[in-house]
Amino acid sequence: MRDFDYHLATDVQSAIEALRNSEEGKIVAGGMTLLPTLKQRLAAPSDLIDLGGIDTLRGIAIEGKDVVIRAMTIHADVGASDVVKKAIPALAVLAGGIGDPAVRHRGTIGGSIANSDPAADYPGGVMGLGATIVTDRRTIAGDDFFLGLFETALEPDELITSVRFPIPDQAHYIKFKHPASGYAVVGVMVSRTGGKVRVGVTGAGPCAFRVTPFETALEKNFSPDAIAAIAVDADGLNTDVNFSAEYRAHIVGVLARRCVAALMD
Amino acid sequence: MTIDVTLKVNGVERSAKVEARTLLAELLRDHLKLTGTHVGCDTTQCGCCVVHLDGKAIKSCTILAVQAKGRSVTTIEGLAQPDGTLHPMQEAFREHHGLQCGFCTPGMVMMGADIARRNPGATEELVRHELEGNICRCTGYQGIVEAILSVANPDAVRKDHH
């Protein structure tokens, strides 16, 4: 790892100022992606601005009809939260299945979402639950947030402060994990709110996305059969040494049907 | 960038001058000579470097030393009583043959203690899920899982083993 100047930010504004004043600074939240990246010298920032000292960025609360999770809340706290378990149990399952316990004790929701790793769990949850990303200056609909591989709608000096998840009637998340890394080869979050259905997918594409043909069909007939004949287009999906785009496209359908079946029980 | 880091390690206040890029594992091993914390992979996968930071299991190869400033770290060296009485998790690993070569053991014991603390009454399935970030190349995990279960949920341990 190349050396850098370290700054422990005391509040959001001072973090943004430190970032603006740095030559090529990086924000570190939990560091579960960034530190391994630095160790491999895939990145060599001039400055590291740590959000770990900003207590106001931690916490989980119900606000109106939303579960609001502040950006520096660790995965372990979301997974074990009575509030989340009661309001959106699928989100607690998602958070409790990220990485391993040591990673869940450091990794944060804001860091995961800001990074837009194609195999991260939270982006699939954002799309499947229709979450809104709150930053230091605006709110961004989850649907408009993930733009591509490690690419989001955030400005270079913009920080996520919280994520708002509307409470659905029902939701279910299933991840098909890579057997070695534990990352999502494909993860699917299906939710129902009133007559509306959302199907969010992570792992399969360059970034998280929705499968609108599934949603339309499920809104008419909420059963696995309703989507069994709808093929997911493999064009543009991820291919690696283990899993082809066609395989991933197939697994999206399989997991979506399993989510629907689980919600019908 | 050089930084003075003061933190509590195994109940004792310790200080070191480190670079910003120094990892907590490096601070423990190279600066404080606490070599019980092992580094197996250096890529956040193997779990040999697990220590407790303010009571929670973390991988010390994936946190900067400066990020532990002012906080409390417990390593494998700090688990037993000062008179040498083993921590219940260490005792359980001895009893259930939870180790062979010993390289992964410090991380396994630290993670095991954390799993038992968070999950009283844990099932075998849960213990195996929670051990996903700790790799052992010798034992096949059976003894490790039994050791952790014997502390977290003594009733769940099969009595006919070993």
CSV table of C-alpha atoms in Angstrom, one decimal, chain B:
chain,number,residue,atom,x,y,z
B,1,MET,CA,2.6,10.5,7.0
B,2,THR,CA,3.7,9.4,10.5
B,3,ILE,CA,1.1,9.3,13.2
B,4,ASP,CA,1.3,8.6,17.0
B,5,VAL,CA,-1.2,6.0,17.8
B,6,THR,CA,-2.2,5.2,21.4
B,7,LEU,CA,-4.7,2.4,22.0
B,8,LYS,CA,-5.5,-0.2,24.7
B,9,VAL,CA,-4.2,-3.6,23.8
B,10,ASN,CA,-5.3,-6.4,26.2
B,11,GLY,CA,-6.1,-3.9,28.8
B,12,VAL,CA,-2.8,-2.1,28.7
B,13,GLU,CA,-2.3,1.3,27.1
B,14,ARG,CA,0.3,1.1,24.3
B,15,SER,CA,1.7,3.7,21.9
B,16,ALA,CA,3.5,3.5,18.6
B,17,LYS,CA,4.7,5.7,15.8
B,18,VAL,CA,3.2,4.4,12.6
B,19,GLU,CA,2.7,5.3,9.0
B,20,ALA,CA,-0.8,6.2,8.0
B,21,ARG,CA,-0.8,3.0,5.8
B,22,THR,CA,0.2,0.7,8.7
B,23,LEU,CA,-2.4,-2.0,9.3
B,24,LEU,CA,-3.5,-2.9,12.7
B,25,ALA,CA,-2.1,-6.4,12.2
B,26,GLU,CA,1.3,-4.8,11.5
B,27,LEU,CA,1.1,-2.6,14.5
B,28,LEU,CA,0.3,-5.6,16.7
B,29,ARG,CA,3.0,-7.9,15.2
B,30,ASP,CA,5.8,-5.7,14.1
B,31,HIS,CA,5.6,-2.8,16.6
B,32,LEU,CA,4.2,-4.4,19.7
B,33,LYS,CA,5.7,-7.8,19.0
B,34,LEU,CA,2.3,-9.6,19.7
B,35,THR,CA,2.8,-12.3,17.1
B,36,GLY,CA,-0.1,-14.4,18.2
B,37,THR,CA,-2.2,-12.6,15.7
B,38,HIS,CA,-1.4,-14.3,12.4
B,39,VAL,CA,-1.6,-13.0,8.8
B,40,GLY,CA,-2.5,-15.8,6.4
B,41,CYS,CA,-3.7,-14.2,3.3
B,42,ASP,CA,-3.6,-10.4,3.8
B,43,THR,CA,-6.7,-10.2,1.5
B,44,THR,CA,-9.5,-10.3,4.1
B,45,GLN,CA,-10.4,-13.9,3.4
B,46,CYS,CA,-8.6,-16.3,5.8
B,47,GLY,CA,-9.5,-14.9,9.2
B,48,CYS,CA,-6.2,-15.8,10.9
B,49,CYS,CA,-5.8,-12.1,11.9
B,50,VAL,CA,-9.1,-11.7,13.7
B,51,VAL,CA,-8.9,-9.7,16.9
B,52,HIS,CA,-11.6,-7.9,18.9
B,53,LEU,CA,-12.0,-4.1,18.5
B,54,ASP,CA,-14.1,-2.7,21.3
B,55,GLY,CA,-15.4,-6.3,21.8
B,56,LYS,CA,-16.3,-7.1,18.2
B,57,ALA,CA,-14.4,-9.5,15.9
B,58,ILE,CA,-12.7,-7.8,13.0
B,59,LYS,CA,-9.9,-8.7,10.6
B,60,SER,CA,-6.8,-6.7,11.7
B,61,CYS,CA,-5.3,-6.9,8.2
B,62,THR,CA,-8.2,-4.8,6.9
B,63,ILE,CA,-8.2,-1.8,9.2
B,64,LEU,CA,-5.5,0.8,9.6
B,65,ALA,CA,-3.7,1.0,12.9
B,66,VAL,CA,-4.7,4.7,13.1
B,67,GLN,CA,-8.4,3.7,12.9
B,68,ALA,CA,-7.9,1.8,16.2
B,69,LYS,CA,-6.6,5.0,17.9
B,70,GLY,CA,-8.1,5.5,21.3
B,71,ARG,CA,-10.0,2.2,21.1
B,72,SER,CA,-9.6,-1.2,22.9
B,73,VAL,CA,-8.1,-4.2,21.1
B,74,THR,CA,-8.1,-7.8,22.5
B,75,THR,CA,-5.7,-10.3,20.8
B,76,ILE,CA,-5.3,-14.0,21.4
B,77,GLU,CA,-2.6,-13.1,24.0
B,78,GLY,CA,-5.2,-11.3,26.1
B,79,LEU,CA,-7.8,-14.0,26.2
B,80,ALA,CA,-6.5,-16.2,29.1
B,81,GLN,CA,-6.5,-15.1,32.7
B,82,PRO,CA,-3.2,-13.6,34.0
B,83,ASP,CA,-2.6,-16.8,36.0
B,84,GLY,CA,-2.7,-18.9,32.8
B,85,THR,CA,-6.3,-20.2,33.2
B,86,LEU,CA,-7.6,-20.6,29.6
B,87,HIS,CA,-10.6,-18.7,28.3
B,88,PRO,CA,-13.6,-21.0,27.9
B,89,MET,CA,-13.2,-20.9,24.1
B,90,GLN,CA,-9.5,-21.8,24.3
B,91,GLU,CA,-10.4,-24.6,26.7
B,92,ALA,CA,-13.1,-25.8,24.3
B,93,PHE,CA,-10.7,-25.9,21.3
B,94,ARG,CA,-8.3,-28.1,23.4
B,95,GLU,CA,-11.1,-30.3,24.5
B,96,HIS,CA,-12.6,-30.8,21.1
B,97,HIS,CA,-9.4,-31.0,19.1
B,98,GLY,CA,-10.2,-27.7,17.3
B,99,LEU,CA,-6.7,-27.4,15.8
B,100,GLN,CA,-4.0,-29.2,14.1
B,101,CYS,CA,-1.1,-27.1,12.7
B,102,GLY,CA,-2.3,-24.1,14.7
B,103,PHE,CA,-1.9,-21.4,12.1
B,104,CYS,CA,-5.6,-20.4,11.9
B,105,THR,CA,-6.2,-21.0,15.6
B,106,PRO,CA,-5.7,-17.5,17.0
B,107,GLY,CA,-8.3,-16.2,14.5
B,108,MET,CA,-10.6,-19.2,15.0
B,109,VAL,CA,-10.6,-18.8,18.8
B,110,MET,CA,-11.2,-15.0,18.6
B,111,MET,CA,-14.0,-15.5,16.1
B,112,GLY,CA,-15.4,-18.4,18.1
B,113,ALA,CA,-15.6,-16.2,21.2
B,114,ASP,CA,-17.4,-13.5,19.2
B,115,ILE,CA,-19.8,-16.0,17.7
B,116,ALA,CA,-20.6,-17.5,21.1
B,117,ARG,CA,-21.1,-14.0,22.6
B,118,ARG,CA,-23.5,-12.9,19.9
B,119,ASN,CA,-25.4,-16.2,19.5
B,120,PRO,CA,-26.2,-18.0,22.7
B,121,GLY,CA,-28.1,-21.2,21.9
B,122,ALA,CA,-26.6,-21.2,18.3
B,123,THR,CA,-27.2,-24.2,16.0
B,124,GLU,CA,-24.5,-26.0,14.2
B,125,GLU,CA,-25.7,-24.5,10.9
B,126,LEU,CA,-25.4,-21.0,12.3
B,127,VAL,CA,-21.9,-21.6,13.7
B,128,ARG,CA,-20.9,-22.9,10.2
B,129,HIS,CA,-22.4,-19.8,8.6
B,130,GLU,CA,-20.7,-17.5,11.0
B,131,LEU,CA,-17.3,-19.2,10.3
B,132,GLU,CA,-17.4,-18.3,6.6
B,133,GLY,CA,-14.6,-15.8,7.0
B,134,ASN,CA,-12.2,-18.2,8.8
B,135,ILE,CA,-10.3,-20.8,6.8
B,136,CYS,CA,-8.7,-23.9,8.2
B,137,ARG,CA,-6.6,-26.2,5.9
B,138,CYS,CA,-6.1,-29.0,8.4
B,139,THR,CA,-9.1,-30.0,10.5
B,140,GLY,CA,-12.1,-30.2,8.2
B,141,TYR,CA,-13.8,-27.8,10.7
B,142,GLN,CA,-15.6,-30.5,12.7
B,143,GLY,CA,-13.6,-30.0,15.9
B,144,ILE,CA,-13.7,-26.2,15.5
B,145,VAL,CA,-17.5,-26.2,15.1
B,146,GLU,CA,-17.9,-28.5,18.1
B,147,ALA,CA,-15.6,-26.4,20.2
B,148,ILE,CA,-17.6,-23.2,19.4
B,149,LEU,CA,-21.0,-25.0,19.8
B,150,SER,CA,-19.8,-26.4,23.2
B,151,VAL,CA,-19.5,-22.8,24.5
B,152,ALA,CA,-22.5,-21.3,22.6
B,153,ASN,CA,-24.9,-24.1,23.1
B,154,PRO,CA,-23.6,-27.1,25.1
B,155,ASP,CA,-26.7,-29.2,24.5
B,156,ALA,CA,-26.2,-29.2,20.7
B,157,VAL,CA,-22.8,-31.0,20.9
B,158,ARG,CA,-23.0,-34.6,20.0
B,159,LYS,CA,-21.7,-36.6,22.9
B,160,ASP,CA,-20.6,-39.6,20.9
B,161,HIS,CA,-17.8,-37.7,19.1
B,162,HIS,CA,-14.1,-38.3,19.8
